[in-house]
PDB file of C-alpha atoms in Angstrom:
ATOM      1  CA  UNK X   1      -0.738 -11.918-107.919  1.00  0.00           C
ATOM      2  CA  UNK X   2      -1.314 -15.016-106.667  1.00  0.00           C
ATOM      3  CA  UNK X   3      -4.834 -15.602-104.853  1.00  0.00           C
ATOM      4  CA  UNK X   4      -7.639 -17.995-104.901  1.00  0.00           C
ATOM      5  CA  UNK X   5     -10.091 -15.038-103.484  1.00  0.00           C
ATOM      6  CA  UNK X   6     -11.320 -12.613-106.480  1.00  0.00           C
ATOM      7  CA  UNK X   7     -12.407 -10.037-103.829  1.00  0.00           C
ATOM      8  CA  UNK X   8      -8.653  -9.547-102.711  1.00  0.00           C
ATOM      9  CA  UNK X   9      -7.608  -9.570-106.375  1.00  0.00           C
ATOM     10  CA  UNK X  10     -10.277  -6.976-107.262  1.00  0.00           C
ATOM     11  CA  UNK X  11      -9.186  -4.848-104.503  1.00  0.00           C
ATOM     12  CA  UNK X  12      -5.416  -5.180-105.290  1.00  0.00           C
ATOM     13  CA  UNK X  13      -6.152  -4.058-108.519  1.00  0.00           C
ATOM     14  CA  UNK X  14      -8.089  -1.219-107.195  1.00  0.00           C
ATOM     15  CA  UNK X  15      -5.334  -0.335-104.916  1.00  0.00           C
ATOM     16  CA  UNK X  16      -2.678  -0.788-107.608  1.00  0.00           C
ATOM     17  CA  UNK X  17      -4.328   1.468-110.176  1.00  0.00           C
ATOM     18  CA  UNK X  18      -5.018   4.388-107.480  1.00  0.00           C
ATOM     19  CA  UNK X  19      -1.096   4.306-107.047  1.00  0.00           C
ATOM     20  CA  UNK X  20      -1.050   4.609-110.766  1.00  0.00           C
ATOM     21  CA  UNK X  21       1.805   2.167-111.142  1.00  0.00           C
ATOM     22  CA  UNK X  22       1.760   1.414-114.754  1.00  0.00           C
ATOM     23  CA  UNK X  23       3.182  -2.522-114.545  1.00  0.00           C
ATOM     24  CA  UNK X  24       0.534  -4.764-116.086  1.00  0.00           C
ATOM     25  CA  UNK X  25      -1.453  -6.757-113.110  1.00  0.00           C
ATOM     26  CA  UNK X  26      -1.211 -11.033-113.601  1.00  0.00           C
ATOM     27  CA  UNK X  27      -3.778 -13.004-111.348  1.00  0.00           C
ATOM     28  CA  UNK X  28      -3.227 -16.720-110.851  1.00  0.00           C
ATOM     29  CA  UNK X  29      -5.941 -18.871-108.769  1.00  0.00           C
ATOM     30  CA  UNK X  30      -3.633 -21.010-106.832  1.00  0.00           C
ATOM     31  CA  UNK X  31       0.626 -21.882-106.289  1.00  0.00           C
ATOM     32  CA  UNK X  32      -0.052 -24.252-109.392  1.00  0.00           C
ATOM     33  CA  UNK X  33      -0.874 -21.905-111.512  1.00  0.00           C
ATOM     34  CA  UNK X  34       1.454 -19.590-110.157  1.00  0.00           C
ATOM     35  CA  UNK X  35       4.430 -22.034-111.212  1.00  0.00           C
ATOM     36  CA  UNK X  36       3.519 -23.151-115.191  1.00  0.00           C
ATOM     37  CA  UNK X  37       3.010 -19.067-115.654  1.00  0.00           C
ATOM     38  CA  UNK X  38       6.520 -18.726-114.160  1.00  0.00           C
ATOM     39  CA  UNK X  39       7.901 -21.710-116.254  1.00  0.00           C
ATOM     40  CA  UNK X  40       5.852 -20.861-119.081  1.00  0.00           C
ATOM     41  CA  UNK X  41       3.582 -24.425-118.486  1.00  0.00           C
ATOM     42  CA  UNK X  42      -0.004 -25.411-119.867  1.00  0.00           C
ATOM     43  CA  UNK X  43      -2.106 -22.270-120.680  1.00  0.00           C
ATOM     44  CA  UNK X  44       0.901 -20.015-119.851  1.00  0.00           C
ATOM     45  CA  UNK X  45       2.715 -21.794-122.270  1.00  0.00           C
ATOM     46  CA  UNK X  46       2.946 -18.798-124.484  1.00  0.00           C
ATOM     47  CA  UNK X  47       5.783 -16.759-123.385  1.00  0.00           C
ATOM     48  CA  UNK X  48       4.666 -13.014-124.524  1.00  0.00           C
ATOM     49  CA  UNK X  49       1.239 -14.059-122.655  1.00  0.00           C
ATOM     50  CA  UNK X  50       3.022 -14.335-119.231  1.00  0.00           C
ATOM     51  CA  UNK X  51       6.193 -11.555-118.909  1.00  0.00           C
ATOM     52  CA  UNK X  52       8.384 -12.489-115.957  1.00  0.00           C
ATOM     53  CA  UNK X  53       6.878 -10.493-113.122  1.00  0.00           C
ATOM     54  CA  UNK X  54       8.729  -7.557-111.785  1.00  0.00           C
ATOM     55  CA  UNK X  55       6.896  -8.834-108.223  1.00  0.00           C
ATOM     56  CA  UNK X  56       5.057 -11.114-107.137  1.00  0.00           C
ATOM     57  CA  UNK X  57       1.751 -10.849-104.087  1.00  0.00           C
ATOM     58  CA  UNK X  58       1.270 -14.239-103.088  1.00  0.00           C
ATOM     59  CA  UNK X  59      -1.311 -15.507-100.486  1.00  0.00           C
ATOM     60  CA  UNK X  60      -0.254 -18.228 -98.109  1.00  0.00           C
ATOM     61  CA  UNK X  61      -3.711 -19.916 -97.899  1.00  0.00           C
ATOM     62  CA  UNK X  62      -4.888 -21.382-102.114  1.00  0.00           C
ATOM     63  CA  UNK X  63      -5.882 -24.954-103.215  1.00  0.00           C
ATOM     64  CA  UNK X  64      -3.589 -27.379-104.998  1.00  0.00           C
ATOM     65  CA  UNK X  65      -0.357 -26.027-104.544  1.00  0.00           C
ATOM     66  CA  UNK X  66      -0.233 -22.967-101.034  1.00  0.00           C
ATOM     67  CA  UNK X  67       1.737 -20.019-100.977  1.00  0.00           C
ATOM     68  CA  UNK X  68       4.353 -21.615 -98.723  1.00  0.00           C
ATOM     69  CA  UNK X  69       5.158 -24.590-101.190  1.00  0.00           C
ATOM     70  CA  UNK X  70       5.034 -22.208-104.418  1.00  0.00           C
ATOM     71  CA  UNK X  71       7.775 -19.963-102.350  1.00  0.00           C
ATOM     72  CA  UNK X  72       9.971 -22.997-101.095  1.00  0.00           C
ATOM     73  CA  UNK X  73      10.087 -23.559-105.260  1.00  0.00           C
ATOM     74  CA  UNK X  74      10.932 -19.723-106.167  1.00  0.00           C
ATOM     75  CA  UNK X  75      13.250 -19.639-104.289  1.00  0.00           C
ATOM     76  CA  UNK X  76      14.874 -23.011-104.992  1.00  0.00           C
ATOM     77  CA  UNK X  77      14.805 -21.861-108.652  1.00  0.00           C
ATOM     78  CA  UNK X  78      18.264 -19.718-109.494  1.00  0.00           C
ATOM     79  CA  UNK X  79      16.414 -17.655-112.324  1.00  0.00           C
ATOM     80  CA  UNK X  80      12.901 -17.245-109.891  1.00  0.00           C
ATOM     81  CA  UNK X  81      15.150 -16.477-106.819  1.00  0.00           C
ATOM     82  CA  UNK X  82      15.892 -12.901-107.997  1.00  0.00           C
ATOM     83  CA  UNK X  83      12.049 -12.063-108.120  1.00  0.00           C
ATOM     84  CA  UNK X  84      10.659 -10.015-104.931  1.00  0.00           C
ATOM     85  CA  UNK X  85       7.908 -11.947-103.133  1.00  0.00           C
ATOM     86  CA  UNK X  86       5.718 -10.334-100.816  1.00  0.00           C
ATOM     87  CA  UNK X  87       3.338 -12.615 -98.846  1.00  0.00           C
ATOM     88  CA  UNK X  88      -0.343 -10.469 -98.347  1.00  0.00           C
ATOM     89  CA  UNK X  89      -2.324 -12.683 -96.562  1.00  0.00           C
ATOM     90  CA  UNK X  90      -5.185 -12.989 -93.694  1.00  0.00           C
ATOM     91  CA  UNK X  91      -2.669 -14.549 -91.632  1.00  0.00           C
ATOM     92  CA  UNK X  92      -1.735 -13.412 -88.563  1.00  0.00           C
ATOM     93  CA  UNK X  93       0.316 -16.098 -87.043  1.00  0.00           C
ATOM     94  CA  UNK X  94       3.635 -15.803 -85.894  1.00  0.00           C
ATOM     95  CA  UNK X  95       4.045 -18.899 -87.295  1.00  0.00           C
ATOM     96  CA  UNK X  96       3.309 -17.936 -90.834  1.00  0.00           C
ATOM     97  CA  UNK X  97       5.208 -14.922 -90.356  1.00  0.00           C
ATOM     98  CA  UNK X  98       8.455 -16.237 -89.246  1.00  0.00           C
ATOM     99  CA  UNK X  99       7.740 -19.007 -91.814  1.00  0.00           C
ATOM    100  CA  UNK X 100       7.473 -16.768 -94.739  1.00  0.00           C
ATOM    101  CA  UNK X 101      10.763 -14.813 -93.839  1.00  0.00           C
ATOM    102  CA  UNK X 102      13.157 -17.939 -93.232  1.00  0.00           C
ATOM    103  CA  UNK X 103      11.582 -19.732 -96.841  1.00  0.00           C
ATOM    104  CA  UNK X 104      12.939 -15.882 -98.386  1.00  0.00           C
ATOM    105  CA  UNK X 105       9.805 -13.754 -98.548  1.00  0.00           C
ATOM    106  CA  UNK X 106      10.911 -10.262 -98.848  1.00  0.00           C
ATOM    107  CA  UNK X 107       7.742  -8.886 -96.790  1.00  0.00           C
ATOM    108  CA  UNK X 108       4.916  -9.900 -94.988  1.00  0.00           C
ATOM    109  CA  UNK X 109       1.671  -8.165 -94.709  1.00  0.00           C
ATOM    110  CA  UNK X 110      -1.600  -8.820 -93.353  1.00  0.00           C
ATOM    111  CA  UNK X 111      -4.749  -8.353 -95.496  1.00  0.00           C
ATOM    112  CA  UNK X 112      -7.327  -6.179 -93.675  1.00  0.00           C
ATOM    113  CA  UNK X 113      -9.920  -8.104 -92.075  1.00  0.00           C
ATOM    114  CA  UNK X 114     -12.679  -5.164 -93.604  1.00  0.00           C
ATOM    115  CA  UNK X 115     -11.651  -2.445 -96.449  1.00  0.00           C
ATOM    116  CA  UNK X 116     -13.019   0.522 -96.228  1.00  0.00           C
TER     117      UNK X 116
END
């Protein structure tokens, strides 16, 4: 997962264990991060540390590198391509949305504004 906001990661996790899907849950901080643990780069160097994710959650809205330029280079990337992305973010633009489809998300959802 993808997301500068440890709230939304928490509650991912949360989510993600109540479904009791037994993958092992990542968290990167930003679309920077999220590309050297896909290549295997700077503290992800170590292969067995970062396993090639089975999916990845990725917010639109993170420092350094956003969730739009991180999926423009996924999906650029023959071996990343393959790789389901689903964008969860607070975004409800139309813009975003449509965005997000044509650069080859395979969903879009919108993070709830409260959780209860």
């Amino acid at each position: 997962m993808a997301d500068d906001d440890p709230d939304d990661c928490l509650l991912a996790r949360e989510a993600l264990l109540e479904s009791q899907l037994t993958d092992e849950l990542y968290f990167v901080s930003d679309g920077e991060e999220l590309m050297d643990y896909l290549y295997h780069r700077g503290k992800h160097r170590q292969a067995s540390m970062s396993p090639r994710p089975s999916l990845i959650l990725l917010d639109l809205n993170m420092p350094k590198k956003d969730g739009r330029e991180a999926l423009r280079e996924i999906r650029a990337d023959p071996n990343l391509r393959v790789i389901p992305v689903v964008v969860l973010t607070t975004s409800k633009a139309e813009e975003d949305i449509y965005h997000s489809y044509n650069l080859g998300a395979n969903s879009f959802i919108v993070k709830p504004v409260t959780y209860s």
